[in-house]
């Protein structure tokens, strides 16, 4: 089973077409293995990306270098999934 | 059984399929289960039909969870189905609707993908099909419909999460819907329920051209999201797909609209990004409650405005 330990979800806000193109180009860099949760569309609309742990620092550095603002929505994706699984297990054992 | 089922929890595909049978059995003949196809991995694709009789009545189609990881959509559908049965004969909107129209709910639109999110990869979006010429699996079913197929807003890269597939309707899950809706021939509304980002959208996604019913669809959207917000204060944006989020080709509601189904909508349920696809289970009921109210505004309008 695939795990997501240390994967982060970043919310990116681009201010202009140039920044939009930069973030869109991350889709083509397959080695980064970035999963776009909300696709790039137009400036000021949020873009959410799931970044594997090993690329978190480099992606953040790239955004910062280019003046693209972002925030971290999910610090550790696996921690949320563990919570989700715990809830499902609890629910199975709950008396109806 | 469907009365003691925990609607406030996420469930596996097997649990949902078992629920369907008990739900149908306890619905006093109001609901039946139809198999409209099989998936790439040979799982049955089911639709729940709500009908009080009549032959080829005008009908409403709602499918949930075409993108496998959007768990809140099928979770909402279960609650919605149960709510309809419990309100029939009590609530005038539900009763009038089901006395004049048939309603088809596709509870899990992408069963292979949904199962895969429970067993292998929680973040999986696509189907699980294999196509010649690539080692990457799966096609984005919501880019695989015959609506400017392969155009902007979809990817030709088989490894991408928005891969449009080798040809129109290449995905058995998509073909099943297309064949069923086409053969039925009397659908008046087609609604595709997704998550997240709190949006209510209508055609088009593949072109900036306004649909001919733009004004009516805008007004109805506003009415629906206003009603939805009255339940828990959840705010939605609304409008055509292209101007509300992004350009996308090959999507289900664009196809439906081009088939002549005027009331074609796409919901993006809670939330706006704090949890994304990992919306906590304690928000399932609240999401379902508000979605029910938003949906009923649309369904009421469809019933009252035959065409």
Short mmCIF file of C-alpha atoms in Angstrom, two decimals:
data_model
loop_
_atom_site.label_atom_id
_atom_site.label_comp_id
_atom_site.label_asym_id
_atom_site.label_seq_id
_atom_site.Cartn_x
_atom_site.Cartn_y
_atom_site.Cartn_z
CA UNK A 1 0.00 0.00 0.00
CA UNK A 2 1.33 3.40 -1.04
CA UNK A 3 2.10 5.68 1.88
CA UNK A 4 2.46 9.45 1.93
CA UNK A 5 4.72 10.05 4.93
CA UNK A 6 5.97 13.64 4.85
CA UNK A 7 4.08 14.52 1.67
CA UNK A 8 2.72 18.03 1.85
CA UNK A 9 -0.16 19.79 0.15
CA UNK A 10 0.64 23.37 -0.82
CA UNK A 11 -1.85 26.05 -1.79
CA UNK A 12 -0.33 28.33 -4.37
CA UNK A 13 -1.69 31.71 -5.38
CA UNK A 14 -0.31 33.13 -8.59
CA UNK A 15 -0.60 36.83 -9.34
CA UNK A 16 -0.01 36.91 -13.07
CA UNK A 17 0.18 34.80 -16.23
CA UNK A 18 3.95 34.39 -15.89
CA UNK A 19 3.65 32.79 -12.47
CA UNK A 20 0.74 30.70 -13.74
CA UNK A 21 2.91 29.34 -16.54
CA UNK A 22 5.70 28.55 -14.08
CA UNK A 23 3.41 26.54 -11.80
CA UNK A 24 1.76 24.83 -14.78
CA UNK A 25 5.18 23.75 -16.01
CA UNK A 26 5.60 21.68 -12.83
CA UNK A 27 3.07 19.28 -14.35
CA UNK A 28 5.50 18.37 -17.10
CA UNK A 29 8.36 17.64 -14.72
CA UNK A 30 7.43 14.05 -14.15
CA UNK A 31 10.39 13.31 -11.89
CA UNK A 32 8.86 15.59 -9.25
CA UNK A 33 5.76 13.42 -9.18
CA UNK A 34 3.53 16.32 -8.20
CA UNK A 35 -0.18 15.61 -8.03
CA UNK A 36 -2.35 18.61 -8.88
CA UNK A 37 -5.38 18.54 -6.58
CA UNK A 38 -6.66 21.82 -7.99
CA UNK A 39 -5.41 22.49 -11.49
CA UNK A 40 -3.89 25.81 -12.52
CA UNK A 41 -6.51 27.95 -14.23
CA UNK A 42 -6.09 31.69 -13.94
CA UNK A 43 -4.38 34.20 -11.65
CA UNK A 44 -5.83 34.56 -8.16
CA UNK A 45 -7.61 31.21 -8.20
CA UNK A 46 -5.96 28.73 -5.84
CA UNK A 47 -3.83 25.84 -7.06
CA UNK A 48 -3.35 22.91 -4.67
CA UNK A 49 -0.48 20.52 -5.22
CA UNK A 50 0.56 17.39 -3.39
CA UNK A 51 4.34 17.26 -3.24
CA UNK A 52 6.26 14.11 -2.29
CA UNK A 53 8.41 14.49 0.82
CA UNK A 54 11.70 14.33 -1.08
CA UNK A 55 10.77 17.29 -3.29
CA UNK A 56 9.06 19.54 -0.76
CA UNK A 57 12.09 21.71 -0.11
CA UNK A 58 13.06 22.15 -3.74
CA UNK A 59 9.52 23.00 -4.85
CA UNK A 60 9.15 25.54 -2.05
CA UNK A 61 12.52 27.04 -2.95
CA UNK A 62 11.49 27.33 -6.59
CA UNK A 63 8.27 29.11 -5.65
CA UNK A 64 10.03 31.46 -3.26
CA UNK A 65 12.78 32.28 -5.77
CA UNK A 66 10.12 33.29 -8.28
CA UNK A 67 8.06 35.28 -5.81
CA UNK A 68 5.10 32.91 -5.93
CA UNK A 69 3.13 32.91 -2.70
CA UNK A 70 2.01 29.66 -1.11
CA UNK A 71 0.88 28.20 2.17
CA UNK A 72 1.05 24.68 3.52
CA UNK A 73 -2.45 23.23 3.72
CA UNK A 74 -1.46 19.76 4.87
CA UNK A 75 1.82 19.28 6.74
CA UNK A 76 1.89 15.50 6.58
CA UNK A 77 -0.63 13.78 4.35
CA UNK A 78 -0.03 10.36 5.90
CA UNK A 79 -0.97 11.66 9.35
CA UNK A 80 -4.40 12.65 7.99
CA UNK A 81 -4.80 9.29 6.29
CA UNK A 82 -3.91 7.46 9.49
CA UNK A 83 -6.65 9.44 11.23
CA UNK A 84 -9.07 8.52 8.46
CA UNK A 85 -8.24 4.84 8.73
CA UNK A 86 -8.57 4.92 12.52
CA UNK A 87 -12.05 6.43 12.15
CA UNK A 88 -13.09 3.74 9.69
CA UNK A 89 -11.85 0.95 11.95
CA UNK A 90 -13.65 2.49 14.94
CA UNK A 91 -16.82 2.78 12.89
CA UNK A 92 -16.67 -0.90 11.96
CA UNK A 93 -16.56 -1.89 15.61
CA UNK A 94 -19.21 0.54 16.78
CA UNK A 95 -22.51 -0.92 17.84
CA UNK A 96 -25.11 0.29 15.38
CA UNK B 1 -28.92 -3.08 7.11
CA UNK B 2 -29.86 0.27 5.60
CA UNK B 3 -31.66 1.43 8.76
CA UNK B 4 -28.72 0.80 11.07
CA UNK B 5 -26.02 1.60 8.53
CA UNK B 6 -23.56 4.25 9.71
CA UNK B 7 -23.93 7.09 7.22
CA UNK B 8 -21.40 9.14 9.16
CA UNK B 9 -18.48 6.93 8.16
CA UNK B 10 -16.63 6.20 4.93
CA UNK B 11 -17.17 2.70 3.56
CA UNK B 12 -15.44 0.27 1.25
CA UNK B 13 -16.95 -0.73 -2.08
CA UNK B 14 -18.06 -4.11 -0.72
CA UNK B 15 -19.86 -2.43 2.16
CA UNK B 16 -21.59 -0.03 -0.20
CA UNK B 17 -22.66 -2.82 -2.54
CA UNK B 18 -24.04 -4.79 0.41
CA UNK B 19 -25.86 -1.68 1.63
CA UNK B 20 -27.47 -1.30 -1.80
CA UNK B 21 -29.17 -4.67 -1.55
CA UNK B 22 -30.56 -4.07 1.90
CA UNK B 23 -31.57 -0.54 0.91
CA UNK B 24 -33.51 -1.82 -2.08
CA UNK B 25 -35.09 -4.56 0.02
CA UNK B 26 -36.31 -2.07 2.62
CA UNK B 27 -37.59 0.57 0.22
CA UNK B 28 -41.07 -0.95 -0.28
CA UNK B 29 -40.66 -1.17 -4.04
CA UNK B 30 -39.69 2.46 -4.52
CA UNK B 31 -36.07 1.64 -5.38
CA UNK B 32 -34.57 -0.99 -7.62
CA UNK B 33 -30.99 -1.82 -8.56
CA UNK B 34 -29.88 -2.01 -12.18
CA UNK B 35 -26.55 -3.12 -13.51
CA UNK B 36 -25.55 -0.85 -16.39
CA UNK B 37 -22.17 -2.36 -17.16
CA UNK B 38 -18.96 -3.80 -15.82
CA UNK B 39 -15.67 -2.09 -15.10
CA UNK B 40 -12.27 -2.76 -16.61
CA UNK B 41 -11.53 -5.07 -13.67
CA UNK B 42 -14.90 -6.71 -14.13
CA UNK B 43 -16.75 -5.21 -11.20
CA UNK B 44 -20.47 -4.56 -11.70
CA UNK B 45 -21.57 -0.96 -12.21
CA UNK B 46 -24.86 -0.33 -10.46
CA UNK B 47 -27.50 2.37 -10.62
CA UNK B 48 -30.32 2.82 -8.11
CA UNK B 49 -33.61 3.62 -9.79
CA UNK B 50 -36.24 5.53 -7.81
CA UNK B 51 -39.57 5.16 -9.51
CA UNK B 52 -43.25 5.14 -8.60
CA UNK B 53 -44.28 3.63 -11.91
CA UNK B 54 -45.09 4.67 -15.45
CA UNK B 55 -43.29 3.92 -18.67
CA UNK B 56 -40.26 5.92 -19.75
CA UNK B 57 -41.05 8.85 -17.53
CA UNK B 58 -38.84 11.92 -17.77
CA UNK B 59 -35.83 11.23 -15.62
CA UNK B 60 -32.97 12.68 -13.64
CA UNK B 61 -29.45 11.30 -13.58
CA UNK B 62 -27.00 11.89 -10.73
CA UNK B 63 -23.61 10.21 -10.54
CA UNK B 64 -21.15 10.37 -7.66
CA UNK B 65 -17.44 9.74 -7.29
CA UNK B 66 -16.26 9.59 -10.90
CA UNK B 67 -12.88 10.64 -9.49
CA UNK B 68 -12.04 7.83 -7.14
CA UNK B 69 -10.37 9.77 -4.34
CA UNK B 70 -13.32 12.14 -3.79
CA UNK B 71 -14.78 9.97 -1.05
CA UNK B 72 -17.24 12.54 0.21
CA UNK B 73 -19.27 12.19 -3.02
CA UNK B 74 -20.37 8.54 -2.64
CA UNK B 75 -20.70 9.07 1.12
CA UNK B 76 -23.12 11.91 0.38
CA UNK B 77 -24.98 9.79 -2.15
CA UNK B 78 -25.79 7.10 0.41
CA UNK B 79 -27.28 9.63 2.80
CA UNK B 80 -29.12 11.31 -0.08
CA UNK B 81 -30.66 8.04 -1.24
CA UNK B 82 -31.81 7.20 2.26
CA UNK B 83 -33.21 10.70 2.75
CA UNK B 84 -35.29 10.45 -0.43
CA UNK B 85 -36.88 7.20 0.68
CA UNK B 86 -37.61 8.50 4.15
CA UNK B 87 -39.09 11.76 2.82
CA UNK B 88 -41.24 10.19 0.13
CA UNK B 89 -44.87 10.56 1.20
CA UNK B 90 -43.93 13.19 3.80
CA UNK B 91 -42.11 15.97 1.98
CA UNK B 92 -44.09 17.53 -0.87
CA UNK B 93 -41.04 18.23 -3.07
CA UNK B 94 -39.74 14.68 -2.87
CA UNK B 95 -43.19 13.19 -3.31
CA UNK B 96 -44.08 15.38 -6.29
CA UNK B 97 -40.73 14.69 -7.87
CA UNK B 98 -40.96 10.92 -7.60
CA UNK B 99 -44.63 10.93 -8.60
CA UNK B 100 -43.76 12.56 -11.91
CA UNK B 101 -40.16 11.64 -12.70
CA UNK B 102 -37.74 8.75 -12.29
CA UNK B 103 -34.45 9.32 -10.54
CA UNK B 104 -31.28 7.37 -11.22
CA UNK B 105 -28.37 7.50 -8.78
CA UNK B 106 -25.02 6.06 -9.69
CA UNK B 107 -23.63 5.73 -6.20
CA UNK B 108 -20.06 4.72 -7.15
CA UNK B 109 -19.26 5.78 -10.69
CA UNK B 110 -15.69 4.49 -10.75
CA UNK B 111 -15.73 1.24 -8.73
CA UNK B 112 -12.22 0.06 -9.74
CA UNK B 113 -10.71 3.39 -8.81
CA UNK B 114 -12.70 3.59 -5.57
CA UNK B 115 -11.58 0.12 -4.56
CA UNK B 116 -7.99 1.05 -5.42
CA UNK B 117 -8.18 4.06 -3.08
CA UNK B 118 -9.08 1.71 -0.25
CA UNK B 119 -6.41 -0.87 -0.94
CA UNK B 120 -3.43 0.68 -2.72
CA UNK B 121 -3.39 4.41 -3.23
CA UNK B 122 -5.76 6.75 -1.37
CA UNK B 123 -5.02 9.55 -3.83
CA UNK B 124 -5.95 7.67 -7.02
CA UNK B 125 -8.22 9.65 -9.37
CA UNK B 126 -8.61 7.71 -12.60
CA UNK B 127 -10.01 4.40 -13.79
CA UNK B 128 -7.74 1.33 -13.69
CA UNK B 129 -7.68 0.44 -17.38
CA UNK B 130 -4.63 -0.62 -19.37
CA UNK B 131 -4.14 0.67 -22.88
CA UNK B 132 -1.56 -0.32 -25.45
CA UNK B 133 1.59 1.75 -25.72
CA UNK B 134 1.99 2.84 -22.12
CA UNK B 135 2.86 1.34 -18.76
CA UNK B 136 0.81 3.98 -16.91
CA UNK B 137 -2.64 2.81 -15.89
CA UNK B 138 -5.95 4.60 -15.92
CA UNK B 139 -7.82 7.32 -17.73
CA UNK B 140 -9.54 10.34 -16.26
CA UNK B 141 -13.17 9.37 -16.94
CA UNK B 142 -14.24 13.00 -16.79
CA UNK B 143 -12.05 13.78 -19.81
CA UNK B 144 -13.21 10.73 -21.77
CA UNK B 145 -16.67 11.89 -22.88
CA UNK B 146 -17.45 13.03 -26.42
CA UNK B 147 -17.30 16.78 -25.77
CA UNK B 148 -14.36 18.27 -27.64
CA UNK B 149 -12.49 15.09 -26.70
CA UNK B 150 -8.72 15.56 -26.52
CA UNK B 151 -8.99 19.35 -26.56
CA UNK B 152 -7.51 21.91 -24.17
CA UNK B 153 -7.82 21.16 -20.47
CA UNK B 154 -7.04 17.46 -20.77
CA UNK B 155 -3.74 15.63 -21.08
CA UNK B 156 -2.50 13.28 -23.78
CA UNK B 157 0.12 11.95 -21.37
CA UNK B 158 -1.09 8.58 -20.11
CA UNK B 159 0.74 9.10 -16.83
CA UNK B 160 -1.10 12.35 -16.10
CA UNK B 161 -4.06 12.42 -13.74
CA UNK B 162 -6.08 14.22 -16.44
CA UNK B 163 -5.26 11.78 -19.26
CA UNK B 164 -8.15 11.79 -21.74
CA UNK B 165 -7.60 8.22 -22.93
CA UNK B 166 -6.89 6.66 -26.33
CA UNK B 167 -10.34 7.38 -27.80
CA UNK B 168 -13.80 8.68 -26.88
CA UNK B 169 -15.64 6.40 -24.42
CA UNK B 170 -12.60 4.11 -24.17
CA UNK B 171 -13.45 3.63 -20.49
CA UNK B 172 -16.12 1.06 -19.81
CA UNK B 173 -17.36 3.17 -16.92
CA UNK B 174 -17.96 6.10 -19.30
CA UNK B 175 -19.46 3.97 -22.06
CA UNK B 176 -21.90 2.47 -19.55
CA UNK B 177 -23.25 5.93 -18.71
CA UNK B 178 -23.33 7.08 -22.33
CA UNK B 179 -25.18 3.98 -23.50
CA UNK B 180 -27.64 4.04 -20.63
CA UNK B 181 -28.48 7.73 -20.92
CA UNK B 182 -28.68 7.58 -24.71
CA UNK B 183 -30.85 4.47 -24.80
CA UNK B 184 -33.19 5.85 -22.15
CA UNK B 185 -33.65 8.98 -24.23
CA UNK B 186 -35.72 10.96 -21.75
CA UNK B 187 -33.30 12.42 -19.24
CA UNK B 188 -34.05 16.03 -18.36
CA UNK B 189 -31.24 16.60 -15.92
CA UNK B 190 -27.71 15.23 -15.59
CA UNK B 191 -25.75 16.02 -12.45
CA UNK B 192 -22.17 14.93 -11.75
CA UNK B 193 -21.12 15.23 -8.11
CA UNK B 194 -17.45 15.82 -7.24
CA UNK B 195 -15.39 17.31 -4.43
CA UNK B 196 -13.74 19.62 -3.33
CA UNK B 197 -13.75 23.47 -3.64
CA UNK B 198 -17.43 24.30 -3.18
CA UNK B 199 -18.60 25.09 -6.66
CA UNK B 200 -21.75 24.59 -8.68
CA UNK B 201 -21.03 24.62 -12.39
CA UNK B 202 -22.77 24.14 -15.72
CA UNK B 203 -21.55 23.94 -19.35
CA UNK B 204 -19.27 24.70 -20.92
CA UNK B 205 -15.82 23.60 -19.89
CA UNK B 206 -14.39 23.16 -23.35
CA UNK B 207 -15.38 26.51 -24.83
CA UNK B 208 -15.94 30.03 -23.61
CA UNK B 209 -19.15 30.13 -25.66
CA UNK B 210 -22.13 30.56 -23.38
CA UNK B 211 -24.74 27.79 -23.49
CA UNK B 212 -28.06 28.93 -24.94
CA UNK B 213 -29.72 28.47 -21.54
CA UNK B 214 -27.06 30.52 -19.77
CA UNK B 215 -29.39 32.94 -18.01
CA UNK B 216 -31.69 30.25 -16.68
CA UNK B 217 -28.78 28.09 -15.53
CA UNK B 218 -27.13 31.05 -13.80
CA UNK B 219 -30.33 31.92 -11.96
CA UNK B 220 -30.98 28.34 -10.97
CA UNK B 221 -27.38 27.94 -9.75
CA UNK B 222 -27.71 31.01 -7.59
CA UNK B 223 -30.95 29.72 -6.13
CA UNK B 224 -29.40 26.34 -5.42
CA UNK B 225 -26.26 27.61 -3.69
CA UNK B 226 -28.27 30.14 -1.67
CA UNK B 227 -30.47 27.34 -0.39
CA UNK B 228 -27.41 25.17 0.24
CA UNK B 229 -25.74 27.96 2.24
CA UNK B 230 -28.82 28.35 4.42
CA UNK B 231 -28.17 24.97 6.06
CA UNK B 232 -24.66 25.36 7.47
CA UNK B 233 -23.43 28.62 5.94
CA UNK B 234 -21.22 26.88 3.36
CA UNK B 235 -20.39 29.28 0.54
CA UNK B 236 -20.28 28.15 -3.08
CA UNK B 237 -19.23 29.93 -6.25
CA UNK B 238 -21.12 29.19 -9.45
CA UNK B 239 -21.05 29.61 -13.23
CA UNK B 240 -19.81 27.85 -16.36
CA UNK B 241 -16.92 25.41 -15.79
CA UNK B 242 -14.48 27.36 -17.92
CA UNK B 243 -14.87 30.69 -16.18
CA UNK B 244 -15.46 29.28 -12.70
CA UNK B 245 -12.44 26.99 -12.49
CA UNK B 246 -10.62 26.02 -15.66
CA UNK B 247 -10.87 24.85 -19.21
CA UNK B 248 -11.59 21.13 -19.46
CA UNK B 249 -12.47 19.06 -22.49
CA UNK B 250 -14.33 15.75 -22.56
CA UNK B 251 -16.37 16.30 -19.41
CA UNK B 252 -19.62 14.56 -18.57
CA UNK B 253 -21.94 17.54 -18.25
CA UNK B 254 -20.71 19.17 -21.47
CA UNK B 255 -21.52 15.92 -23.24
CA UNK B 256 -24.92 15.72 -21.56
CA UNK B 257 -25.79 19.30 -22.47
CA UNK B 258 -24.79 18.75 -26.09
CA UNK B 259 -27.10 15.72 -26.07
CA UNK B 260 -29.99 18.08 -25.32
CA UNK B 261 -30.13 17.62 -21.54
CA UNK B 262 -30.63 21.21 -20.49
CA UNK B 263 -30.21 20.93 -16.73
CA UNK B 264 -26.61 19.71 -16.66
CA UNK B 265 -24.68 20.56 -13.51
CA UNK B 266 -21.53 19.64 -11.73
CA UNK B 267 -21.14 20.01 -7.96
CA UNK B 268 -17.84 20.30 -6.12
CA UNK B 269 -18.67 19.56 -2.49
CA UNK B 270 -16.84 20.63 0.70
CA UNK B 271 -14.23 21.83 1.56
CA UNK B 272 -12.14 24.66 0.17
CA UNK B 273 -8.80 23.06 0.76
CA UNK B 274 -8.09 22.54 4.45
CA UNK B 275 -8.47 18.80 4.00
CA UNK B 276 -9.03 18.36 0.28
CA UNK B 277 -9.85 14.73 -0.44
CA UNK B 278 -9.32 13.74 3.20
CA UNK B 279 -12.43 15.46 4.46
CA UNK B 280 -13.00 14.10 7.98
CA UNK B 281 -15.87 11.68 8.40
CA UNK B 282 -17.47 13.94 11.00
CA UNK B 283 -18.33 16.31 8.13
CA UNK B 284 -20.15 13.71 6.02
CA UNK B 285 -23.62 14.33 7.43
CA UNK B 286 -23.32 18.11 7.31
CA UNK B 287 -22.10 17.92 3.72
CA UNK B 288 -24.92 15.58 2.77
CA UNK B 289 -27.54 17.76 4.48
CA UNK B 290 -26.53 20.92 2.64
CA UNK B 291 -26.04 19.10 -0.67
CA UNK B 292 -29.53 17.62 -0.38
CA UNK B 293 -31.03 21.09 -0.08
CA UNK B 294 -28.99 22.43 -3.01
CA UNK B 295 -29.88 19.44 -5.17
CA UNK B 296 -33.57 19.64 -4.34
CA UNK B 297 -33.69 23.24 -5.56
CA UNK B 298 -32.46 22.04 -8.93
CA UNK B 299 -34.71 18.98 -9.03
CA UNK B 300 -37.76 21.07 -8.08
CA UNK B 301 -36.99 23.43 -10.93
CA UNK B 302 -36.58 20.55 -13.37
CA UNK B 303 -39.93 19.12 -12.35
CA UNK B 304 -41.70 22.48 -12.63
CA UNK B 305 -40.15 23.38 -16.00
CA UNK B 306 -40.75 20.50 -18.39
CA UNK B 307 -39.33 20.84 -21.87
#
